[in-house]
Structures are given as C-alpha cells and as structure tokens.
Short mmCIF file of C-alpha atoms in Angstrom, two decimals:
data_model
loop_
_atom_site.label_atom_id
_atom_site.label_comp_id
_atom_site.label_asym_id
_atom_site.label_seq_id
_atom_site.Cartn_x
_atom_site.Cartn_y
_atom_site.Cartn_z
CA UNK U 11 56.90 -68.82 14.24
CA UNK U 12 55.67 -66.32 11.69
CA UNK U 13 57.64 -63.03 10.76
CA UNK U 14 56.15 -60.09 9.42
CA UNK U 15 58.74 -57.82 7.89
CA UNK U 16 55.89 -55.97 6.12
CA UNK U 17 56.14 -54.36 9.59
CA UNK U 18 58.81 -51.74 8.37
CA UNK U 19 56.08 -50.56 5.72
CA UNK U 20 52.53 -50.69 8.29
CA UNK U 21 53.93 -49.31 11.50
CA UNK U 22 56.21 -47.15 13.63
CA UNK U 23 57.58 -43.60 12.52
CA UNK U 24 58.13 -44.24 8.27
CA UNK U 25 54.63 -45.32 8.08
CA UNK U 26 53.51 -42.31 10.01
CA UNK U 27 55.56 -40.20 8.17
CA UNK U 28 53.88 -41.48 4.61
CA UNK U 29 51.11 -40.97 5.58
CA UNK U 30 51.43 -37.68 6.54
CA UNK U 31 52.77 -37.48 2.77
CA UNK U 32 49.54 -37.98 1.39
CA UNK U 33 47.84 -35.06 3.21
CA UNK U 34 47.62 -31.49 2.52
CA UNK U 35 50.65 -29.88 4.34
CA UNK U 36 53.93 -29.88 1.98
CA UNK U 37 56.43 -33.23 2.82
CA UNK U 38 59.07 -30.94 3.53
CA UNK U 39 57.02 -29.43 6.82
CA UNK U 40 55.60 -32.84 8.06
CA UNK U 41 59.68 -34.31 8.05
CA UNK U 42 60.69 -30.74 9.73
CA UNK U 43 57.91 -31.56 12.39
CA UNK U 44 59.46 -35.42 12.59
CA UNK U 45 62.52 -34.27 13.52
CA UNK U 46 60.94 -31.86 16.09
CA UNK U 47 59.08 -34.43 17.19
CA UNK U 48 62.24 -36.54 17.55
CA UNK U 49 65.00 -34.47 18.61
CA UNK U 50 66.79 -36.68 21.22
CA UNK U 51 68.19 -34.69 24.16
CA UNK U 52 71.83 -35.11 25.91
CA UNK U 53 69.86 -37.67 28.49
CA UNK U 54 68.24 -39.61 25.86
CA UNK U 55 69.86 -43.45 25.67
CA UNK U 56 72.28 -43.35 22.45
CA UNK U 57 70.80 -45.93 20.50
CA UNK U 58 67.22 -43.87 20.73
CA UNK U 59 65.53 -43.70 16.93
CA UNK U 60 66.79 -40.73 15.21
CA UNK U 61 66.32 -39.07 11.84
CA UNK U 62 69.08 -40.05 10.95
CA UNK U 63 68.63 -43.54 12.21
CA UNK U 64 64.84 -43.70 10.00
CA UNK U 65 66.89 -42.60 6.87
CA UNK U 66 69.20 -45.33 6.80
CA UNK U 67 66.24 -47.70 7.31
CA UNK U 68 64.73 -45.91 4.15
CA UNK U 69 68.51 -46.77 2.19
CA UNK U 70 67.96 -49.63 2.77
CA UNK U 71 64.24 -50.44 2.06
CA UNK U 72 64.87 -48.82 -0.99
CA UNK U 73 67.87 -51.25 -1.76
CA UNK U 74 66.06 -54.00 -0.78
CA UNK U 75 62.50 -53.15 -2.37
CA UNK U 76 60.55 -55.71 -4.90
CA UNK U 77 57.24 -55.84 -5.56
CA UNK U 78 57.03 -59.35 -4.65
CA UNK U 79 57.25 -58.34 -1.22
CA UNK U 80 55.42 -55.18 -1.23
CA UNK U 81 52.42 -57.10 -2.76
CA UNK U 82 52.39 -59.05 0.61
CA UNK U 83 51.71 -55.89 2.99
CA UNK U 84 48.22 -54.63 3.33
CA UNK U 85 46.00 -53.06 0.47
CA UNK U 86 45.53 -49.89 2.36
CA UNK U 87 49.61 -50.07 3.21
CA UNK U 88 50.37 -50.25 -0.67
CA UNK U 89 47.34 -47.04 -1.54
CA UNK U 90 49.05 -45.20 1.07
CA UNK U 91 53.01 -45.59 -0.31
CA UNK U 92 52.10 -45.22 -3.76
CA UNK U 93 49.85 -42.13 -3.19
CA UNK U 94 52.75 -40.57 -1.73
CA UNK U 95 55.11 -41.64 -3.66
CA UNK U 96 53.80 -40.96 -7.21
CA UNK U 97 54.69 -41.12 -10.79
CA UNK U 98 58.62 -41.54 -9.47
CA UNK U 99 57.75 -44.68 -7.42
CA UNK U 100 58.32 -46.65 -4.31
CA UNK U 101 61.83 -47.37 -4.42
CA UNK U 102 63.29 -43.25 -5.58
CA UNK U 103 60.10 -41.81 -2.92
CA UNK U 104 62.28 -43.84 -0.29
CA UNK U 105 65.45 -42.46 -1.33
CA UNK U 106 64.21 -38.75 -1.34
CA UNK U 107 62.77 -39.24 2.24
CA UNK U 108 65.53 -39.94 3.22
CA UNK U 109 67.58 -37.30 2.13
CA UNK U 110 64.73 -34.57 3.60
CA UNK U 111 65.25 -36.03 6.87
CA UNK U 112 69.00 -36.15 6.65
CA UNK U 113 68.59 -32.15 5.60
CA UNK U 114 66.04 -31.87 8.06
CA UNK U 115 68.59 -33.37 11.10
CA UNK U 116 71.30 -30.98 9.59
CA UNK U 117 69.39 -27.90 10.04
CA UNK U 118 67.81 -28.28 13.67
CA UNK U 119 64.01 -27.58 14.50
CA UNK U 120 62.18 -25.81 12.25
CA UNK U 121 60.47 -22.01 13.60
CA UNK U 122 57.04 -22.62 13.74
CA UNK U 123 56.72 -18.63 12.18
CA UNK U 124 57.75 -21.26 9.19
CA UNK U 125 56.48 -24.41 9.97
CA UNK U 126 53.64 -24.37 11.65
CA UNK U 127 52.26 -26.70 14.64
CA UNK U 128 50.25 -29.63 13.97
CA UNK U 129 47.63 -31.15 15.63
CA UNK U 130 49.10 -34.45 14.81
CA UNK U 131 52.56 -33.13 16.89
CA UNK U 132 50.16 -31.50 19.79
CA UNK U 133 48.62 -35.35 20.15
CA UNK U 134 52.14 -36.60 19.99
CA UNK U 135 53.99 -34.47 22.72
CA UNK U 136 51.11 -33.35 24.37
CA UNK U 137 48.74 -35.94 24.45
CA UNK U 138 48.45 -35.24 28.59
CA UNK U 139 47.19 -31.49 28.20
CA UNK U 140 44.58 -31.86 25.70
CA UNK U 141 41.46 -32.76 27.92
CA UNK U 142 42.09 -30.66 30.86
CA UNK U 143 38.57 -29.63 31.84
CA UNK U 144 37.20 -33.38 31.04
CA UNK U 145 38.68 -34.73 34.32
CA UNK U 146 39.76 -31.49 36.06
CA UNK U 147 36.01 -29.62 36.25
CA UNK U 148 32.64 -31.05 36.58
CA UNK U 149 31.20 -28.20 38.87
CA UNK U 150 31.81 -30.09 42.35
CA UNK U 151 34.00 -27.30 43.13
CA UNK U 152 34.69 -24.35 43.91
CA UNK U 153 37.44 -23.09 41.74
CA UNK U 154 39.43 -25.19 39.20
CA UNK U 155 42.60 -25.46 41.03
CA UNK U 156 40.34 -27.37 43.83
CA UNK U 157 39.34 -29.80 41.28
CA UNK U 158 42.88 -30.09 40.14
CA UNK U 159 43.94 -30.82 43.84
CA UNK U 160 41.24 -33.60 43.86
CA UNK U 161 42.20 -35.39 40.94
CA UNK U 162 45.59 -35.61 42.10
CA UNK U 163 45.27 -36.49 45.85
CA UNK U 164 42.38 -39.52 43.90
CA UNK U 165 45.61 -40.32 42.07
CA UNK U 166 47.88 -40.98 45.47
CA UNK U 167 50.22 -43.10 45.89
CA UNK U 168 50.33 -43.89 42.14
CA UNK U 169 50.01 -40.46 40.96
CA UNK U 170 53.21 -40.13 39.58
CA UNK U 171 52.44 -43.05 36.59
CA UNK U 172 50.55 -39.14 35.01
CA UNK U 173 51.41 -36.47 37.37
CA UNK U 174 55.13 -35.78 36.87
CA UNK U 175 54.63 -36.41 32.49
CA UNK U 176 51.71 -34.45 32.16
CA UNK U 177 53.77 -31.67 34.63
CA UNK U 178 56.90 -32.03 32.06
CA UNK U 179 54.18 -31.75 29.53
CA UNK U 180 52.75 -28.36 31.07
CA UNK U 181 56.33 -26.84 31.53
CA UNK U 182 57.23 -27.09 28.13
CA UNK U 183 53.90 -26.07 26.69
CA UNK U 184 53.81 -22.85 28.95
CA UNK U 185 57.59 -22.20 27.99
CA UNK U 186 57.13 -22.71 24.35
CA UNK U 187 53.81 -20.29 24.05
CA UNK U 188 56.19 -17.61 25.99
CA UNK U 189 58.85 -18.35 23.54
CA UNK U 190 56.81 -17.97 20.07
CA UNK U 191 53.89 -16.46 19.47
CA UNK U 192 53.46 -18.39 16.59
CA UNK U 193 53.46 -21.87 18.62
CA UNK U 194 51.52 -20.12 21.00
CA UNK U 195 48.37 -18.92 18.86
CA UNK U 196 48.37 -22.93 16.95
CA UNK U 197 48.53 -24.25 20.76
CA UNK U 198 45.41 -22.24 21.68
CA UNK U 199 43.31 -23.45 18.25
CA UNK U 200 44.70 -27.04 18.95
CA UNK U 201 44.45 -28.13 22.72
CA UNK U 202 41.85 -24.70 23.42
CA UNK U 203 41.69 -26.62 27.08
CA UNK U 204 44.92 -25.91 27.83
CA UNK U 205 45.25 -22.27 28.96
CA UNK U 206 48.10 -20.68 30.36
CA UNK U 207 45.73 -20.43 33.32
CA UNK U 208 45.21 -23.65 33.39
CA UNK U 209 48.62 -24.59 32.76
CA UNK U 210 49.58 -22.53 35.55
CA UNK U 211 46.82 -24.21 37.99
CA UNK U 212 48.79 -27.86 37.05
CA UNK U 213 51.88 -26.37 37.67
CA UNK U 214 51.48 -24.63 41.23
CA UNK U 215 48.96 -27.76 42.33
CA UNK U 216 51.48 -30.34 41.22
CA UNK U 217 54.59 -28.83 42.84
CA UNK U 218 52.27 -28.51 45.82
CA UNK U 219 51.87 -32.58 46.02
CA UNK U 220 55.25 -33.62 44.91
CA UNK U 221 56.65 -31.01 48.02
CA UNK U 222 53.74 -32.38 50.28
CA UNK U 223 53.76 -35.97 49.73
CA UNK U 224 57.01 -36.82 47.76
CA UNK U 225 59.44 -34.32 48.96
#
C-alpha cells in the first residue's frame, strides 16, 4: 500500500495556515483567527485538534525535516512553505509557528476591534448563511419567511442533515453582530445575504418546524 506522509505538508489545518502566511494580513492575525476558528468547547471530544495539538505537530516536523523528503511533496506545496517561510527557512518558520499558536492558545480569542474577521473564517464557521437569498427567494412568494417555510417543509423528514447547523450557525452569527460592532460591520461586507432580518426569519421559521414536526 502506498503512504503519503507529504500529507502533513499539503493538507488539513498547517497547510491552511501557510498559506494564509503568504497573503497580505500579518501571521500573527491569521494564527489569532486559527485559534478562533478552533476553540474547542466543554462538549467537544478531548482528543479534538487543538492549537496546541498543531504546534506539537510543527515540533516535530521541524525535528524531523530534510529536504530529501520535502523535495517529494508537490511543487506548489514547496512555493507555498518557502514563500512563507523566508530567508530563515523551513525548519526555524516551523518552530516560530508554533510558538504563535502556543501564545495565541494562551491568550484566548482575539477582539475583532483588533483582529479583524475574515472571509476565509466567515466560509469556515459560516459556510450555511452565506447564500441565503439563492435558495430562500426566487419571487414565488409572498414574503421571504414563506419561502423560508418552503424550503424547509421540501427538506422534511431529512431536514435536520442542514436545518438545526445552519440554525446553530444563525444563533451565533446574530449573537456575535449584537456583541461587537466590529464583527458585526465585517459580517455585513462578507456574507451581505445574511441580515439580521434574515437571520431572524431562519430563526423564528426553524423553531416553528422543529416545535411542529420534531417536538
């Protein structure tokens, strides 16, 4: 059977991460938006990836690094690390990531009056909200709560596979914009579909369904 340990350089939340290094936002703010990203809660399963969890990964990549192997991952794979790494170099770029997201873990989620949201974090934990009027609205009825009430009853009995996430999803987006201004004026520029109007709509139609049909 073939292995592919280049894995740990091409995919999953380190090469995400690097390559949000090579963009225009300082490192410091995309690791802070990691970590927001993946706070675990107190129901999350203990062994769930953590910051803390990537930079021990990163120890050890760095411990273990060659360029023998490296050479064996993916041209665009070896662009990417080096562009973001630099004159210091694989190897000391994966021990300094490391240590930003062990600060970053230490500190707890960034403000987003300092660090700002992204649109790569709005596609990440909001990836339910951000075509509301695509499936919700196409001038069949009357109001857009109707059409909201339609698209769920279409969605019966399965409806909870996207009803109840993209209601969790709603919740927190509505409670975050009431919480910080500064979240909530990036959240309008970012998913402009998802009003608090129309957040509101999901809300009371949802509740409506679950109480009606799964109460």
């Amino acid at each position: 059977m073939a292995i592919h340990p280049e894995g740990m350089f091409t995919s999953g939340p380190l090469a995400h991460l690097v390559g949000l290094a090579c963009g225009p936002d300082p490192l410091e703010w995309e690791v802070l938006r990691l970590t927001r990203v993946l706070r675990p809660n107190h129901w999350d399963a203990s062994w769930r990836e953590t910051p803390q969890t990537l930079a021990s990964q990163l120890d050890y990549l760095s411990t273990a690094f060659s360029e023998e192997f490296f050479a064996g991952c993916p041209e665009q794979t070896r662009r990417t690390w080096r562009t973001a790494a630099g004159a210091q170099g694989v190897p000391a770029f994966l021990t300094g990531l490391a240590t930003l997201l062990r600060l970053a873990d230490r500190e707890g989620d960034a403000p987003y009056e300092e660090v700002p949201l992204s649109a790569w974090e709005v596609r990440a934990r909001f990836p339910l909200l951000l075509s509301l009027d695509d499936w919700a609205y196409d001038g069949e009825h009357a109001s857009y709560e109707e059409s909201l009430r339609a698209f769920v009853e279409a969605e019966h009995p399965f409806c909870f596979h996207e009803l109840v996430p993209r209601l969790t999803q709603a919740l927190e987006a509505r409670t975050q914009c009431a919480d910080s201004p500064a979240f909530a004026a990036s959240f309008r520029t970012l998913a402009p579909t998802a009003t608090p109007e129309a957040l509101d709509a999901l809300a009371r139609t949802t509740f409506a369904h679950l109480t009606e049909h799964h109460g």
